[in-house]
Coordinates of C-alpha atoms in Angstrom, one line a residue:
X219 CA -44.0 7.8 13.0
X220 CA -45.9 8.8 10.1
X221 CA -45.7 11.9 7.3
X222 CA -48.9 11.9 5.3
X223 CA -47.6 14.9 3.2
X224 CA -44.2 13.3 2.5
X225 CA -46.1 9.9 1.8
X226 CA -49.0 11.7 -0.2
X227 CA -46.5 13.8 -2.0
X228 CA -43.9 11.1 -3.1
X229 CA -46.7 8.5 -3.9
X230 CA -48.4 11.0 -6.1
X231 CA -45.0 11.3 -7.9
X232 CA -44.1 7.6 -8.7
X233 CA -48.0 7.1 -9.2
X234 CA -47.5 9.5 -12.3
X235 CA -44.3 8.6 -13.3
X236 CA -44.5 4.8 -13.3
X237 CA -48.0 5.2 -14.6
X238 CA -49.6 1.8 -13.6
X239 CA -52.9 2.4 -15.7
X240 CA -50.0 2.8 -18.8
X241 CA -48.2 0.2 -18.1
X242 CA -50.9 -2.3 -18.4
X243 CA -51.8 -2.4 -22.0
X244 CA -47.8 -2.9 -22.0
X245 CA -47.7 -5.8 -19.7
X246 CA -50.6 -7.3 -21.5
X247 CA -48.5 -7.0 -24.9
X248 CA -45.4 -8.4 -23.7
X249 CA -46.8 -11.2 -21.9
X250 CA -49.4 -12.4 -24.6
X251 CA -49.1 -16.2 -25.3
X252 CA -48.1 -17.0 -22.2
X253 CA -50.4 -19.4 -19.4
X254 CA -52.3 -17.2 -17.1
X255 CA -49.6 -18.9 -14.3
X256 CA -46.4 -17.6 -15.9
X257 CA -48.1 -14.0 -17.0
X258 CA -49.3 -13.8 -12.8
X259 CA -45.5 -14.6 -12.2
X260 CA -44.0 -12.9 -14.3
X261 CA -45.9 -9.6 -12.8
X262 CA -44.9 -10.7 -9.3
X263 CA -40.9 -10.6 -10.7
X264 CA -41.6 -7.3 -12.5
X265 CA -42.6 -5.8 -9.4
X266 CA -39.9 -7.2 -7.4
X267 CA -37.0 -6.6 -9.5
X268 CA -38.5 -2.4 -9.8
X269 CA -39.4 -2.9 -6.0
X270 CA -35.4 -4.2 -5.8
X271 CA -33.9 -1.4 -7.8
X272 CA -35.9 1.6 -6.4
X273 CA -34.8 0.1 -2.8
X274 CA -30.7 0.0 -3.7
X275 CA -30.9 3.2 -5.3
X276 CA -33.3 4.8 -2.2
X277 CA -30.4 3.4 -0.1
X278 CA -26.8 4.5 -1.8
X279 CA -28.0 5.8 -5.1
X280 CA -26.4 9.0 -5.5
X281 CA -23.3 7.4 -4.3
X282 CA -23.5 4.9 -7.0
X283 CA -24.1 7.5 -9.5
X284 CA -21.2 8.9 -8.2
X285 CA -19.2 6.3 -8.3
X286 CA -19.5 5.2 -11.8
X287 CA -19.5 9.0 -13.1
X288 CA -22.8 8.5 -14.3
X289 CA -25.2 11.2 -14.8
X290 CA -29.0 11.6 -14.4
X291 CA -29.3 12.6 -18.3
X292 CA -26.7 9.7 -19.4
X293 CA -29.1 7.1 -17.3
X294 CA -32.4 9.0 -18.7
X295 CA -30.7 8.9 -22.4
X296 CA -29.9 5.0 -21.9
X297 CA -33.1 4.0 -20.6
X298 CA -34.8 5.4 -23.4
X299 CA -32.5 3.8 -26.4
X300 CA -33.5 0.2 -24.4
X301 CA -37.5 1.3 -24.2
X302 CA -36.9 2.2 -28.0
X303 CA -35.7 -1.1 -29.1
X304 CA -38.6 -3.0 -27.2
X305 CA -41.1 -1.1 -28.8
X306 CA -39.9 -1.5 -31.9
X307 CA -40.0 -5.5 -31.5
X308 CA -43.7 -4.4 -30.4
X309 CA -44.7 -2.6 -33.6
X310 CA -42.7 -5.3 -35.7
X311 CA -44.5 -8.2 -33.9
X312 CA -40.9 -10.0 -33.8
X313 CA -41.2 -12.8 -31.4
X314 CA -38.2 -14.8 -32.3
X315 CA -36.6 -15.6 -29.0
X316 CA -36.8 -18.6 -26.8
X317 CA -39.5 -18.9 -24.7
X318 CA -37.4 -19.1 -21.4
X319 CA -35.3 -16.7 -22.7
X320 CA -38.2 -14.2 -22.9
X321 CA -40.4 -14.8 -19.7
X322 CA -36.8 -14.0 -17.9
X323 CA -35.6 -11.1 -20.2
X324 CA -39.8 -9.8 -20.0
X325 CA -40.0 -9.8 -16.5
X326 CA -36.7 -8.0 -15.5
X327 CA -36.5 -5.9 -18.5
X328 CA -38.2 -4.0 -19.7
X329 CA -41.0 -4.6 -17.3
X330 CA -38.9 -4.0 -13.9
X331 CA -36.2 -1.8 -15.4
X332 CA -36.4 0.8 -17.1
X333 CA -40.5 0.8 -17.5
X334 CA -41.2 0.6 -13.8
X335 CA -37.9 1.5 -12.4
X336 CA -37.1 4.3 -14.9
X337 CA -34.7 7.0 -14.1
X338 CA -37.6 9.5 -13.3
X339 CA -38.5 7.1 -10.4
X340 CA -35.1 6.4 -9.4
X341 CA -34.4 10.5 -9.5
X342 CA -37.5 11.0 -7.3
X343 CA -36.7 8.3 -5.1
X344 CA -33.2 9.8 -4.3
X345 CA -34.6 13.1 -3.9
X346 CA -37.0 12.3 -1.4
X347 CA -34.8 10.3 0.6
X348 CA -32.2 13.2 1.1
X349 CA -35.0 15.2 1.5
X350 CA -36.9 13.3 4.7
X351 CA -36.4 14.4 8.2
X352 CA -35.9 11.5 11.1
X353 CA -37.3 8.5 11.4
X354 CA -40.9 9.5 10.5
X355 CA -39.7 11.1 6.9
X356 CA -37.7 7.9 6.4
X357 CA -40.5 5.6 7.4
X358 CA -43.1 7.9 5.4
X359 CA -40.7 7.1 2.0
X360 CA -40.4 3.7 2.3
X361 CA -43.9 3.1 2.9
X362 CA -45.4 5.3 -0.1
X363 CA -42.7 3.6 -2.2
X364 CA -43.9 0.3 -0.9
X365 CA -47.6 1.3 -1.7
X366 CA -47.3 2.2 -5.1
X367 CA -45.4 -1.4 -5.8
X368 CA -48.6 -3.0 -4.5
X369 CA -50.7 -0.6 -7.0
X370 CA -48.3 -2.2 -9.9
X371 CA -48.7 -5.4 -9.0
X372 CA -52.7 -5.0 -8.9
X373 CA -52.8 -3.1 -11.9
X374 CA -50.6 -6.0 -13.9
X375 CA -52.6 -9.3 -11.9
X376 CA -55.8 -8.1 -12.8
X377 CA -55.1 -6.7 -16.3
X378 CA -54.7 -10.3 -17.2
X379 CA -59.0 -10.6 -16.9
X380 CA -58.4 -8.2 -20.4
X381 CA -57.0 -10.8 -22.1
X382 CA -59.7 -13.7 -21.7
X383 CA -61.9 -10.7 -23.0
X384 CA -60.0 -9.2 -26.3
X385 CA -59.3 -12.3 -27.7
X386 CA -56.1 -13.4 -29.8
X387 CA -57.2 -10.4 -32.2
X388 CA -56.8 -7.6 -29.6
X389 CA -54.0 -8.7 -28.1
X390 CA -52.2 -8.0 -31.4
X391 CA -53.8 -4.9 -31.6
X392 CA -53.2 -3.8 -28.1
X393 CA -49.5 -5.1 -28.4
X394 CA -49.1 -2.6 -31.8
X395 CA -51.0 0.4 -29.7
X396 CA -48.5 -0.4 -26.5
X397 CA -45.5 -0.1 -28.9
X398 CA -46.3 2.8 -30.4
X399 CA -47.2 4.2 -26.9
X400 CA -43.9 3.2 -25.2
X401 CA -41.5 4.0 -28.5
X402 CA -43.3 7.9 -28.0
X403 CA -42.3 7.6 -23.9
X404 CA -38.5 6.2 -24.9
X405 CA -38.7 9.3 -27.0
X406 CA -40.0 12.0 -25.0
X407 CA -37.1 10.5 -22.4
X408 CA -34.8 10.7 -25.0
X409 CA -35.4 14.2 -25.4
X410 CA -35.7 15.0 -21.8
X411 CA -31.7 13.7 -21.1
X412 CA -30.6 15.6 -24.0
X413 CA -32.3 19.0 -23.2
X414 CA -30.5 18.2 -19.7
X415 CA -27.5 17.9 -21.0
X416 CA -27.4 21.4 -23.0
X417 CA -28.9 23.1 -20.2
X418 CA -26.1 21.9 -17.9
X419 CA -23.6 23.1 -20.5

C-alpha cells in the first residue's frame, strides 16, 4: 500500500518548489508585530488553506482548469503579479491595513496561496496524481503531499524562536531581505508563464 519512489519523488518536488527553509524569513516578515499566539495561528491557517488548495486541485484540478479556460502560464503569470505587489509592500515597509484585516489577508494570501500553494505545486500535484497507479500510487501522493505540509508548518512554528532573537531591528531587516527575495521569485515566475506562452505559440 505504499510507493516510496512515487512518495520520495513527489516530496522532493514540492520540498523544492514550496521551499520551506525560503519561506521562513517570509513568514517571519509578514507576521512581525504580531503576539507569538496569532503568528503560531496564523502558520497553522497558512498551512491549511495550501494544504486545502493542493487537495481540490489533486482531486478535479485539470478539470477546473478546464473549465474556466485557464491555462498553466495564465495561473503562473497571475500568481506572480499578486507575489509582486506583496513584496513591494515588503521593500516599502507599508503597513497601513487593519490589523484583522491583515492576520486574515496574511494567512490566506500570500502565505497559503500563491507562496505555498503556487502554480508549480499545483502543476506537480496534478501531474503526479494522473500519473499514480492503483491504490498504492494514490495513497503514496497523498501522503508525501501530507508530509511536506507538516515540514511547512514546522518550518513556520519554530521560525518564530528567530524573532525573540533578532530583535525589532532585524525583523525590519529580514522583512526588506524577504521582499527583495520574493519580488525576484514573482519575477522569475513571471518570466517562466511568459516563455510558456511563446513556446506554445
Amino acid at each position: 500500500m505504499f510507493d516510496f519512489a512515487v512518495f520520495g519523488s513527489l516530496f522532493l518536488t514540492l520540498f523544492v518548489i514550496m521551499d520551506p527553509p525560503g519561506i521562513t524569513p517570509i513568514f517571519l516578515a509578514l507576521t512581525s508585530g504580531r503576539p507569538a499566539k496569532v503568528q503560531r495561528r496564523m502558520a497553522w491557517q497558512a498551512v491549511c488553506v495550501a494544504f486545502g488548495v493542493i487537495a481540490v486541485f489533486g482531486i478535479c484540478g485539470q478539470q477546473i482548469l478546464d473549465y474556466l479556460h485557464v491555462s498553466v502560464p495564465a495561473l503562473m503569470i497571475a500568481g506572480g503579479l499578486l507575489l509582486l505587489l506583496i513584496a513591494l509592500d515588503l521593500l516599502t515597509g507599508k503597513n497601513d491595513e487593519p490589523k484583522q484585516t491583515k492576520d486574515v489577508n496574511v494567512a490566506l494570501v500570500p502565505l497559503g496561496m500563491p507562496l505555498l500553494a503556487g502554480p508549480g505545486a499545483i502543476v506537480s500535484v496534478i501531474l503526479a496524481v494522473q500519473k499514480a497507479d492503483g491504490v498504492t500510487g494514490q495513497v503514496s501522493v497523498w501522503l508525501a503531499i501530507l508530509a511536506m505540509h507538516l515540514v511547512l508548518w514546522t518550518a513556520m512554528r519554530y521560525s518564530l524562536v528567530i524573532i525573540r532573537i533578532i530583535k525589532d531591528g532585524g525583523v525590519v531587516l529580514v522583512t526588506r531581505l524577504a521582499g527583495m527575495m520574493l519580488s525576484a521569485i514573482a519575477v522569475q515566475q513571471i518570466i517562466n508563464g511568459v516563455l510558456q506562452v511563446v513556446h506554445a505559440a
